[in-house]
Amino acid sequence: MRQSTEGNQRDLATASWGLIGHWHKDDATARASQSHAINARSESIFEKPTFRDSFRKTRCLIPADGYYEWATALGQYRPKQPFYISREDGISLSMAGIWSTWISPSGKRIDSAAIITREAVGMLVPIHSRMPVLLPTDRWEAWLDPSMREVEELKGMMEFSDPDGGLTAHAIADLVNTVANNSVAITEPIELGEPETLF
């Protein structure tokens, strides 16, 4: 979800995954750059050339029922154990994001986006070191406002006393590792055995 830079109209839009910098001159380098710009760190987004302009001017919200993460912590889970993370109350997540528009040499318009992440806290720490920045509804209006360009205020919007509040996580099967598997069965919980240890 984003807000027009020319008015107060909000819209739901699709975007290519991975932010494309405006300086790319051809399709090949633009597309290749996307794999390195899927996530933007909240700690440095305001100073990184790839992200800083979009952070100030074109922010968005990326809705999701939940998201997948692969645990890699030694002594906790087997390597690459997938988890599904969502809200306990079933309400959709609203991930802070940024977007941009890139025009190819042939004139094709490509909208692209990236999710903003922060250091993981609470029960998410054993699963992964990072988590999305999740924005409550009372911060949506200011976040989406393209006239809001004060970096310190924007940084403040991404800070919370309990950034993992209301979240739940459970282990899921390896079905999620295959793109062809596209059903709700992917998110069904499974029982884990005893945590693996190093010895």
Short mmCIF file of C-alpha atoms in Angstrom, two decimals:
data_model
loop_
_atom_site.label_atom_id
_atom_site.label_comp_id
_atom_site.label_asym_id
_atom_site.label_seq_id
_atom_site.Cartn_x
_atom_site.Cartn_y
_atom_site.Cartn_z
CA MET A 1 0.00 0.00 0.00
CA ARG A 2 1.36 3.39 -0.95
CA GLN A 3 0.29 7.00 -1.21
CA SER A 4 0.55 9.06 -4.36
CA THR A 5 3.29 11.69 -4.41
CA GLU A 6 0.80 14.04 -6.07
CA GLY A 7 -2.13 13.72 -3.69
CA ASN A 8 -3.67 11.92 -0.73
CA GLN A 9 -4.89 8.92 -2.68
CA ARG A 10 -3.72 5.53 -1.42
CA ASP A 11 -3.61 2.46 -3.60
CA LEU A 12 -2.67 -1.19 -3.53
CA ALA A 13 0.00 -1.90 -6.11
CA THR A 14 2.15 -4.80 -7.19
CA ALA A 15 5.91 -4.38 -7.34
CA SER A 16 8.95 -6.35 -8.35
CA TRP A 17 10.89 -7.75 -5.39
CA GLY A 18 14.15 -5.94 -4.68
CA LEU A 19 14.55 -2.17 -5.04
CA ILE A 20 16.04 -0.93 -8.33
CA GLY A 21 18.26 2.13 -8.04
CA HIS A 22 17.43 5.00 -10.39
CA TRP A 23 20.99 5.10 -11.78
CA HIS A 24 20.87 1.76 -13.61
CA LYS A 25 21.23 2.18 -17.36
CA ASP A 26 20.07 -1.19 -18.71
CA ASP A 27 17.70 -4.04 -17.94
CA ALA A 28 20.40 -6.59 -17.14
CA THR A 29 22.14 -4.60 -14.42
CA ALA A 30 18.84 -3.35 -13.02
CA ARG A 31 17.47 -6.87 -12.64
CA ALA A 32 20.76 -8.23 -11.31
CA SER A 33 20.84 -5.55 -8.61
CA GLN A 34 17.50 -6.62 -7.15
CA SER A 35 18.80 -9.72 -5.39
CA HIS A 36 20.97 -7.45 -3.24
CA ALA A 37 18.16 -5.03 -2.38
CA ILE A 38 15.34 -7.23 -1.08
CA ASN A 39 15.72 -6.03 2.51
CA ALA A 40 16.84 -2.64 3.82
CA ARG A 41 18.28 -2.40 7.34
CA SER A 42 16.53 0.17 9.52
CA GLU A 43 19.87 1.03 11.11
CA SER A 44 21.39 2.26 7.83
CA ILE A 45 18.56 2.76 5.32
CA PHE A 46 18.78 6.54 5.61
CA GLU A 47 22.41 6.62 4.43
CA LYS A 48 22.70 3.80 1.89
CA PRO A 49 22.65 5.14 -1.72
CA THR A 50 20.32 2.36 -2.89
CA PHE A 51 17.68 3.11 -0.27
CA ARG A 52 17.98 6.63 1.16
CA ASP A 53 15.94 8.53 -1.45
CA SER A 54 13.05 6.06 -1.28
CA PHE A 55 13.19 6.13 2.52
CA ARG A 56 12.64 9.87 2.47
CA LYS A 57 10.16 10.10 -0.40
CA THR A 58 8.40 6.84 -1.31
CA ARG A 59 7.58 4.62 1.64
CA CYS A 60 4.94 1.91 1.64
CA LEU A 61 3.29 -0.80 3.72
CA ILE A 62 3.60 -4.42 2.63
CA PRO A 63 0.69 -6.53 3.94
CA ALA A 64 1.07 -10.24 4.64
CA ASP A 65 -0.76 -12.94 6.57
CA GLY A 66 2.65 -14.01 7.82
CA TYR A 67 6.18 -14.69 6.67
CA TYR A 68 8.68 -17.54 6.56
CA GLU A 69 12.07 -17.67 8.18
CA TRP A 70 14.70 -20.38 8.27
CA ALA A 71 16.33 -20.98 11.64
CA THR A 72 20.07 -21.45 11.52
CA ALA A 73 21.09 -21.08 15.18
CA LEU A 74 23.43 -23.89 16.25
CA GLY A 75 22.29 -25.79 19.31
CA GLN A 76 18.64 -24.92 18.71
CA TYR A 77 17.33 -26.39 15.44
CA ARG A 78 18.59 -28.40 12.55
CA PRO A 79 20.10 -26.28 9.80
CA LYS A 80 17.49 -24.41 7.77
CA GLN A 81 14.41 -25.41 9.76
CA PRO A 82 11.56 -23.29 8.32
CA PHE A 83 9.20 -21.38 10.60
CA TYR A 84 5.98 -19.51 9.89
CA ILE A 85 5.58 -16.22 11.77
CA SER A 86 2.27 -14.37 12.06
CA ARG A 87 0.08 -12.45 14.49
CA GLU A 88 -1.63 -14.39 17.25
CA ASP A 89 -4.94 -12.63 16.53
CA GLY A 90 -4.85 -13.54 12.82
CA ILE A 91 -4.77 -9.92 11.64
CA SER A 92 -2.49 -9.21 8.69
CA LEU A 93 1.02 -7.92 9.28
CA SER A 94 1.89 -4.44 8.01
CA MET A 95 5.56 -4.43 7.14
CA ALA A 96 7.35 -1.14 6.64
CA GLY A 97 8.72 -0.87 3.13
CA ILE A 98 10.05 1.44 0.45
CA TRP A 99 9.35 1.53 -3.27
CA SER A 100 10.64 3.19 -6.42
CA THR A 101 9.93 3.44 -10.12
CA TRP A 102 12.59 2.70 -12.72
CA ILE A 103 12.15 3.41 -16.42
CA SER A 104 14.04 1.07 -18.72
CA PRO A 105 15.81 2.27 -21.89
CA SER A 106 12.84 0.98 -23.89
CA GLY A 107 10.45 3.05 -21.77
CA LYS A 108 9.08 0.20 -19.67
CA ARG A 109 8.05 1.21 -16.15
CA ILE A 110 9.10 -1.13 -13.34
CA ASP A 111 7.91 -0.53 -9.79
CA SER A 112 10.07 -2.28 -7.20
CA ALA A 113 10.05 -2.56 -3.42
CA ALA A 114 12.03 -3.69 -0.39
CA ILE A 115 11.08 -4.60 3.18
CA ILE A 116 12.70 -2.75 6.07
CA THR A 117 14.19 -5.01 8.74
CA ARG A 118 15.55 -4.55 12.24
CA GLU A 119 17.40 -6.62 14.82
CA ALA A 120 15.21 -9.47 16.04
CA VAL A 121 14.00 -9.46 19.63
CA GLY A 122 12.18 -11.74 22.04
CA MET A 123 11.06 -15.14 20.88
CA LEU A 124 12.28 -14.49 17.33
CA VAL A 125 15.95 -14.34 18.32
CA PRO A 126 16.54 -18.15 18.25
CA ILE A 127 14.97 -18.29 14.79
CA HIS A 128 16.77 -15.47 12.99
CA SER A 129 18.85 -12.40 13.75
CA ARG A 130 16.55 -10.06 11.77
CA MET A 131 12.82 -9.35 11.59
CA PRO A 132 10.61 -6.99 9.57
CA VAL A 133 9.71 -3.59 10.99
CA LEU A 134 5.98 -3.95 11.71
CA LEU A 135 3.93 -0.75 11.87
CA PRO A 136 0.72 -0.38 13.92
CA THR A 137 -2.25 1.39 12.35
CA ASP A 138 -1.67 4.62 14.27
CA ARG A 139 1.61 5.12 12.37
CA TRP A 140 0.34 4.37 8.88
CA GLU A 141 -0.73 7.88 7.94
CA ALA A 142 2.56 9.55 8.83
CA TRP A 143 4.60 6.71 7.34
CA LEU A 144 2.83 6.88 3.99
CA ASP A 145 2.85 10.69 3.81
CA PRO A 146 5.36 11.61 1.05
CA SER A 147 5.77 15.09 2.53
CA MET A 148 7.22 13.57 5.71
CA ARG A 149 10.96 13.66 5.01
CA GLU A 150 12.58 14.28 8.38
CA VAL A 151 14.99 11.39 8.85
CA GLU A 152 14.94 11.48 12.66
CA GLU A 153 11.15 11.37 12.76
CA LEU A 154 11.08 8.52 10.29
CA LYS A 155 13.64 6.61 12.33
CA GLY A 156 11.47 7.14 15.41
CA MET A 157 8.47 5.59 13.66
CA MET A 158 10.41 2.34 13.36
CA GLU A 159 11.19 2.09 17.09
CA PHE A 160 8.98 0.18 19.54
CA SER A 161 9.15 -1.01 23.12
CA ASP A 162 7.87 -4.45 22.04
CA PRO A 163 8.53 -4.90 18.29
CA ASP A 164 7.60 -8.59 18.45
CA GLY A 165 4.43 -7.99 20.47
CA GLY A 166 1.51 -10.16 19.42
CA LEU A 167 3.55 -12.44 17.17
CA THR A 168 3.60 -16.20 17.19
CA ALA A 169 5.88 -18.68 15.40
CA HIS A 170 5.73 -22.39 14.68
CA ALA A 171 7.84 -24.87 12.76
CA ILE A 172 6.57 -25.98 9.36
CA ALA A 173 7.48 -28.71 6.89
CA ASP A 174 9.95 -28.32 4.04
CA LEU A 175 7.08 -27.84 1.58
CA VAL A 176 7.86 -24.12 1.66
CA ASN A 177 11.23 -24.78 0.02
CA THR A 178 9.59 -25.60 -3.32
CA VAL A 179 7.94 -22.84 -5.36
CA ALA A 180 5.46 -25.32 -6.86
CA ASN A 181 3.90 -25.86 -3.42
CA ASN A 182 1.30 -23.12 -3.14
CA SER A 183 -1.35 -24.02 -0.58
CA VAL A 184 -2.34 -23.34 3.02
CA ALA A 185 -0.79 -26.70 3.93
CA ILE A 186 2.58 -24.98 3.86
CA THR A 187 1.75 -23.03 7.02
CA GLU A 188 0.49 -26.00 9.05
CA PRO A 189 2.56 -26.58 12.22
CA ILE A 190 4.70 -29.65 12.76
CA GLU A 191 6.21 -31.08 15.93
CA LEU A 192 9.94 -30.66 16.37
CA GLY A 193 12.13 -33.24 18.05
CA GLU A 194 14.64 -32.44 20.75
CA PRO A 195 16.85 -29.45 19.89
CA GLU A 196 20.07 -30.50 18.23
CA THR A 197 23.31 -29.95 20.12
CA LEU A 198 26.91 -29.71 19.09
CA PHE A 199 28.01 -32.72 21.13
#
